[in-house]
């Protein structure tokens, strides 16, 4: 497949399942180039006159700031819309909202709950729709994760990534991303909190083409064994607050701590999509250690979002 920027022009970014390995590598290469330009102080504004609508039904620090700053740095404009600004799927149908917004803006980024909502938005919008996060998927985060791993490890194929915790949207996106670039991925979750089968199946299908392995286990030690990268996320996500006490008990054996890290490679790197709860899913001596790259990872959200925006809109 031709992997020039134009091959992605106008494409929706709903899930990395829809992207080829070549397209993912292309986005990572563009992100690297844009990061280098910024670090060198070079101005690059290909999106002058373009507007991105940012719909937030779930609040976020990193997603909002990275998209808004990214769009500004590229010469465009970002329009912030929270759940009080729209009647998405309530007073107005999702289809009508999509059609209306497409009259005004060049792309829509949405951070919401049900994945079906973003699929419907994309179906009816005549402009690219970007998934800033749904309950099922988080493709922008996974791309930033890949970029960070590549910067530190200088490769992706053959790297072993261990994810320990809830089989949530972050786990789903990571499995797909890893499989697409030939990176082994082991996911360790408590019984009843495994990733959705459709994502496991999709990841294994992609892995069969790249030579990667995808494993789901209930043993954190098994997952972390000889891992190059260890990743975790909060145990209770937005919308699950009523389950918090139960989750704290169930996930305690899945805490990422120095004892668990003994199973990893000596030069392991630790990642977390943030915000982190020290003393819950990860201990301070891990996330604040020299093995932790969580702030480089957070910073890479900016460069990945810019790569997506440039690829879809320029």
Short mmCIF file of C-alpha atoms in Angstrom, two decimals:
data_model
loop_
_atom_site.label_atom_id
_atom_site.label_comp_id
_atom_site.label_asym_id
_atom_site.label_seq_id
_atom_site.Cartn_x
_atom_site.Cartn_y
_atom_site.Cartn_z
CA UNK A 1 0.00 0.00 0.00
CA UNK A 2 1.16 3.51 -0.79
CA UNK A 3 1.96 5.07 2.60
CA UNK A 4 2.28 8.70 1.63
CA UNK A 5 0.41 11.22 3.73
CA UNK A 6 -2.26 11.41 1.03
CA UNK A 7 -3.17 7.76 1.60
CA UNK A 8 -4.67 8.82 4.94
CA UNK A 9 -6.36 12.01 3.76
CA UNK A 10 -9.99 12.12 4.81
CA UNK A 11 -9.81 8.84 6.74
CA UNK A 12 -11.61 8.31 10.05
CA UNK A 13 -9.52 7.25 13.05
CA UNK A 14 -11.94 5.14 15.08
CA UNK A 15 -9.78 2.10 15.83
CA UNK A 16 -6.37 0.86 14.71
CA UNK A 17 -8.10 -2.31 13.52
CA UNK A 18 -8.91 -0.27 10.41
CA UNK A 19 -5.26 0.67 9.76
CA UNK A 20 -2.60 -1.33 7.98
CA UNK A 21 0.81 -1.85 9.55
CA UNK A 22 2.23 0.47 6.89
CA UNK A 23 -0.20 3.25 7.77
CA UNK A 24 0.65 2.98 11.46
CA UNK A 25 4.37 3.18 10.71
CA UNK A 26 3.67 6.14 8.44
CA UNK A 27 1.88 8.00 11.24
CA UNK A 28 4.76 7.28 13.62
CA UNK A 29 7.28 8.56 11.06
CA UNK A 30 5.28 11.76 10.58
CA UNK A 31 5.03 12.21 14.35
CA UNK A 32 8.82 11.88 14.63
CA UNK A 33 9.35 14.46 11.88
CA UNK A 34 6.93 16.91 13.50
CA UNK A 35 8.56 16.42 16.90
CA UNK A 36 11.97 17.15 15.39
CA UNK A 37 10.64 20.30 13.72
CA UNK A 38 9.21 21.54 17.02
CA UNK A 39 12.41 20.77 18.92
CA UNK A 40 14.39 22.66 16.28
CA UNK A 41 12.05 25.63 16.63
CA UNK A 42 10.79 25.32 13.05
CA UNK A 43 7.34 26.67 12.26
CA UNK A 44 5.13 24.32 10.24
CA UNK A 45 1.57 25.49 9.58
CA UNK A 46 -0.09 23.38 6.87
CA UNK A 47 -3.54 23.63 8.48
CA UNK A 48 -4.10 27.39 8.23
CA UNK A 49 -7.83 27.96 7.80
CA UNK A 50 -8.76 24.48 9.11
CA UNK A 51 -10.99 23.95 12.15
CA UNK A 52 -11.22 20.93 14.43
CA UNK A 53 -14.34 20.43 16.56
CA UNK A 54 -13.46 18.74 19.85
CA UNK A 55 -16.44 17.09 21.56
CA UNK A 56 -15.86 16.09 25.18
CA UNK A 57 -18.51 13.99 26.90
CA UNK A 58 -15.66 12.68 29.08
CA UNK A 59 -13.21 15.30 30.42
CA UNK A 60 -9.47 14.93 29.83
CA UNK A 61 -6.26 16.86 30.41
CA UNK A 62 -3.97 15.22 27.86
CA UNK A 63 -6.49 14.72 25.06
CA UNK A 64 -7.80 18.29 25.12
CA UNK A 65 -4.44 20.01 25.51
CA UNK A 66 -2.62 17.87 22.95
CA UNK A 67 -5.28 18.30 20.25
CA UNK A 68 -5.85 22.00 20.92
CA UNK A 69 -2.15 22.88 21.10
CA UNK A 70 -1.41 20.60 18.16
CA UNK A 71 -4.03 22.22 15.96
CA UNK A 72 -2.79 25.69 16.96
CA UNK A 73 0.84 24.82 16.21
CA UNK A 74 -0.20 23.54 12.77
CA UNK A 75 -1.87 26.87 12.03
CA UNK A 76 -5.46 25.73 12.50
CA UNK A 77 -8.15 26.34 15.09
CA UNK A 78 -9.65 23.98 17.68
CA UNK A 79 -13.21 24.45 18.94
CA UNK A 80 -13.94 22.96 22.38
CA UNK A 81 -17.46 21.60 22.89
CA UNK A 82 -18.46 19.89 26.14
CA UNK A 83 -21.58 17.88 26.87
CA UNK A 84 -23.43 21.07 27.91
CA UNK A 85 -22.74 22.69 24.54
CA UNK A 86 -24.38 19.92 22.51
CA UNK A 87 -27.44 17.72 22.72
CA UNK A 88 -25.64 14.80 21.10
CA UNK A 89 -27.98 11.83 20.95
CA UNK A 90 -30.46 13.51 23.31
CA UNK A 91 -32.18 16.64 22.01
CA UNK A 92 -30.71 16.07 18.55
CA UNK A 93 -29.86 12.81 16.86
CA UNK A 94 -26.23 11.84 16.40
CA UNK A 95 -26.80 11.74 12.64
CA UNK A 96 -28.14 15.29 12.58
CA UNK A 97 -25.32 16.56 14.81
CA UNK A 98 -22.77 14.95 12.47
CA UNK A 99 -24.34 16.52 9.39
CA UNK A 100 -24.55 19.96 11.00
CA UNK A 101 -20.98 20.01 12.32
CA UNK A 102 -19.66 18.88 8.95
CA UNK A 103 -21.04 22.14 7.51
CA UNK A 104 -18.78 24.16 9.80
CA UNK A 105 -15.58 22.24 10.54
CA UNK A 106 -12.93 20.22 8.75
CA UNK A 107 -12.70 17.37 11.27
CA UNK A 108 -14.33 16.17 14.48
CA UNK A 109 -12.55 14.67 17.49
CA UNK A 110 -14.82 13.11 20.10
CA UNK A 111 -14.13 11.68 23.55
CA UNK A 112 -17.22 9.78 24.67
CA UNK A 113 -18.59 6.63 26.29
CA UNK A 114 -20.27 4.19 23.87
CA UNK A 115 -18.15 3.24 20.86
CA UNK A 116 -21.34 2.95 18.79
CA UNK A 117 -21.79 6.71 19.15
CA UNK A 118 -18.53 7.50 17.38
CA UNK A 119 -19.29 4.94 14.67
CA UNK A 120 -22.63 6.61 13.99
CA UNK A 121 -21.03 10.05 14.04
CA UNK A 122 -18.48 8.91 11.46
CA UNK A 123 -21.17 7.32 9.30
CA UNK A 124 -23.06 10.59 8.87
CA UNK A 125 -20.26 13.20 9.02
CA UNK A 126 -18.69 14.20 5.71
CA UNK A 127 -15.44 15.10 7.48
CA UNK A 128 -12.89 12.88 9.27
CA UNK A 129 -13.84 11.72 12.75
CA UNK A 130 -11.11 10.99 15.31
CA UNK A 131 -11.57 8.80 18.38
CA UNK A 132 -10.22 10.70 21.38
CA UNK A 133 -11.41 7.79 23.57
CA UNK A 134 -14.44 5.54 23.89
CA UNK A 135 -15.25 2.84 26.42
CA UNK A 136 -13.90 0.28 23.93
CA UNK A 137 -10.90 1.90 22.26
CA UNK A 138 -8.17 4.54 22.55
CA UNK A 139 -6.19 4.55 19.28
CA UNK A 140 -4.49 7.94 19.76
CA UNK A 141 -3.04 6.80 23.08
CA UNK A 142 -1.74 3.57 21.57
CA UNK A 143 0.05 5.47 18.80
CA UNK A 144 1.77 7.66 21.41
CA UNK A 145 2.72 4.49 23.28
CA UNK A 146 4.31 3.00 20.16
CA UNK A 147 6.25 6.20 19.49
CA UNK A 148 7.60 6.24 23.05
CA UNK A 149 8.64 2.58 22.93
CA UNK A 150 10.39 3.14 19.61
CA UNK A 151 12.25 6.18 20.92
CA UNK A 152 13.57 4.22 23.91
CA UNK A 153 14.03 0.72 22.48
CA UNK A 154 14.88 1.75 18.88
CA UNK A 155 12.60 -0.99 17.56
CA UNK A 156 9.05 -2.31 17.83
CA UNK A 157 9.07 -5.71 16.17
CA UNK A 158 10.26 -8.37 18.61
CA UNK A 159 9.67 -6.22 21.71
CA UNK A 160 7.54 -7.79 24.44
CA UNK A 161 4.89 -5.55 25.99
CA UNK A 162 3.11 -6.64 29.18
CA UNK A 163 -0.11 -4.92 30.17
CA UNK A 164 -1.25 -5.58 33.74
CA UNK A 165 -4.69 -4.54 34.99
CA UNK A 166 -8.17 -3.97 33.59
CA UNK A 167 -8.89 -5.33 30.11
CA UNK A 168 -10.25 -1.93 29.10
CA UNK A 169 -10.09 0.45 26.15
CA UNK A 170 -6.36 1.05 26.66
CA UNK A 171 -5.68 -2.70 26.71
CA UNK A 172 -7.76 -3.15 23.55
CA UNK A 173 -5.89 -0.44 21.64
CA UNK A 174 -2.50 -1.67 22.84
CA UNK A 175 -3.16 -5.24 21.72
CA UNK A 176 -4.14 -4.08 18.25
CA UNK A 177 -1.25 -1.62 17.97
CA UNK A 178 1.29 -4.19 19.13
CA UNK A 179 0.01 -6.86 16.77
CA UNK A 180 0.07 -4.50 13.79
CA UNK A 181 3.76 -3.64 14.29
CA UNK A 182 4.96 -7.14 15.20
CA UNK A 183 5.31 -6.53 18.93
CA UNK A 184 4.44 -9.34 21.36
CA UNK A 185 1.73 -8.40 23.84
CA UNK A 186 0.74 -10.21 27.04
CA UNK A 187 -2.30 -8.95 28.93
CA UNK A 188 -2.84 -9.99 32.57
CA UNK A 189 -6.28 -9.34 34.07
CA UNK A 190 -8.37 -10.68 36.94
CA UNK A 191 -11.03 -13.25 36.06
CA UNK A 192 -14.05 -11.40 34.67
CA UNK A 193 -12.07 -8.34 33.60
CA UNK A 194 -10.50 -9.70 30.42
CA UNK A 195 -10.38 -7.71 27.15
CA UNK A 196 -13.39 -8.08 24.86
CA UNK A 197 -13.16 -11.15 22.68
CA UNK A 198 -13.61 -9.15 19.48
CA UNK A 199 -10.41 -7.22 20.22
CA UNK A 200 -8.46 -10.34 21.19
CA UNK A 201 -9.55 -12.00 17.95
CA UNK A 202 -8.68 -8.94 15.85
CA UNK A 203 -5.28 -8.66 17.55
CA UNK A 204 -4.48 -12.32 16.95
CA UNK A 205 -5.49 -12.02 13.30
CA UNK A 206 -3.14 -9.05 12.87
CA UNK A 207 -0.39 -10.84 14.82
CA UNK A 208 -0.59 -13.83 12.49
CA UNK A 209 0.49 -11.51 9.65
CA UNK A 210 3.36 -9.82 11.52
CA UNK A 211 4.74 -12.73 13.55
CA UNK A 212 3.71 -11.25 16.90
CA UNK A 213 2.10 -13.16 19.75
CA UNK A 214 -0.97 -12.07 21.72
CA UNK A 215 -1.55 -13.65 25.13
CA UNK A 216 -4.29 -13.12 27.71
CA UNK A 217 -3.58 -14.53 31.17
CA UNK A 218 -4.71 -14.21 34.77
CA UNK A 219 -1.10 -14.25 36.01
CA UNK A 220 0.76 -10.92 36.23
CA UNK A 221 4.02 -12.79 36.71
CA UNK A 222 3.49 -14.77 33.50
CA UNK A 223 2.72 -11.63 31.54
CA UNK A 224 5.70 -9.67 32.87
CA UNK A 225 8.19 -12.53 32.46
CA UNK A 226 11.08 -11.23 30.29
CA UNK A 227 9.04 -8.19 29.23
CA UNK A 228 10.72 -5.14 27.71
CA UNK A 229 7.79 -2.84 28.50
CA UNK A 230 5.33 -2.94 31.41
CA UNK A 231 2.13 -0.93 31.14
CA UNK A 232 -0.77 -0.36 33.49
CA UNK A 233 -3.84 1.85 33.79
CA UNK A 234 -6.21 2.94 36.55
CA UNK A 235 -8.39 0.21 38.02
CA UNK A 236 -11.55 2.33 37.98
CA UNK A 237 -12.31 4.34 34.85
CA UNK A 238 -14.82 7.15 34.37
CA UNK A 239 -18.32 5.76 34.64
CA UNK A 240 -17.25 2.90 36.93
CA UNK A 241 -17.05 4.87 40.18
CA UNK A 242 -19.76 2.77 41.83
CA UNK A 243 -17.51 -0.29 41.37
CA UNK A 244 -14.47 1.37 42.94
CA UNK A 245 -14.41 -0.51 46.26
CA UNK A 246 -14.92 -3.88 44.60
CA UNK A 247 -12.27 -3.16 41.99
CA UNK A 248 -9.70 -2.13 44.60
CA UNK A 249 -10.01 -5.56 46.18
CA UNK A 250 -10.09 -7.56 42.95
CA UNK A 251 -7.13 -5.80 41.34
CA UNK A 252 -4.80 -5.65 44.34
CA UNK A 253 -2.82 -8.76 43.19
CA UNK A 254 -2.30 -6.97 39.86
CA UNK A 255 -0.48 -3.97 41.29
CA UNK A 256 2.68 -3.04 39.39
CA UNK A 257 5.36 -2.91 42.08
CA UNK A 258 9.06 -3.63 42.51
CA UNK A 259 8.37 -7.26 43.38
CA UNK A 260 6.54 -7.84 40.08
CA UNK A 261 9.24 -5.99 38.16
CA UNK A 262 11.76 -8.68 39.14
CA UNK A 263 10.19 -10.84 36.43
CA UNK A 264 10.82 -8.22 33.73
CA UNK A 265 14.05 -7.57 31.85
CA UNK A 266 16.61 -5.52 33.75
CA UNK A 267 16.24 -2.63 31.31
CA UNK A 268 12.43 -2.64 31.29
CA UNK A 269 10.53 0.57 30.66
CA UNK A 270 7.32 1.46 32.52
CA UNK A 271 4.38 3.19 30.84
CA UNK A 272 1.05 4.52 32.10
CA UNK A 273 -1.48 6.59 30.11
CA UNK A 274 -2.14 8.78 33.18
CA UNK A 275 -3.61 10.00 35.44
CA UNK A 276 -1.97 7.55 37.84
CA UNK A 277 -2.99 6.61 41.37
CA UNK A 278 0.24 5.88 43.23
CA UNK A 279 -0.29 3.11 45.74
CA UNK A 280 -3.11 1.55 43.74
CA UNK A 281 -2.32 0.24 40.24
CA UNK A 282 1.36 1.22 40.54
CA UNK A 283 3.70 2.03 43.41
CA UNK A 284 5.67 5.25 43.56
CA UNK A 285 9.01 3.43 43.44
CA UNK A 286 8.13 2.17 39.95
CA UNK A 287 6.40 5.14 38.33
CA UNK A 288 8.94 7.62 39.73
CA UNK A 289 11.97 5.47 38.91
CA UNK A 290 14.47 5.77 36.08
CA UNK A 291 12.56 3.00 34.28
CA UNK A 292 9.49 5.23 33.92
CA UNK A 293 8.81 7.12 30.70
CA UNK A 294 5.27 8.27 31.51
CA UNK A 295 5.90 11.97 30.92
CA UNK A 296 7.73 11.40 27.63
CA UNK A 297 4.75 9.20 26.76
CA UNK A 298 2.30 11.97 27.67
CA UNK A 299 4.31 14.48 25.66
CA UNK A 300 4.17 12.22 22.63
CA UNK A 301 0.39 12.56 22.59
CA UNK A 302 0.97 16.03 21.10
CA UNK A 303 3.18 14.79 18.28
CA UNK A 304 0.92 11.87 17.42
CA UNK A 305 -2.20 14.05 17.38
CA UNK A 306 -0.37 16.46 15.05
CA UNK A 307 0.60 13.56 12.78
CA UNK A 308 -3.02 12.44 12.63
CA UNK A 309 -4.28 15.95 11.90
CA UNK A 310 -1.70 16.60 9.19
CA UNK A 311 -2.35 13.23 7.57
CA UNK A 312 -6.13 13.63 7.50
CA UNK A 313 -6.39 17.31 6.62
CA UNK A 314 -3.39 18.52 4.62
#
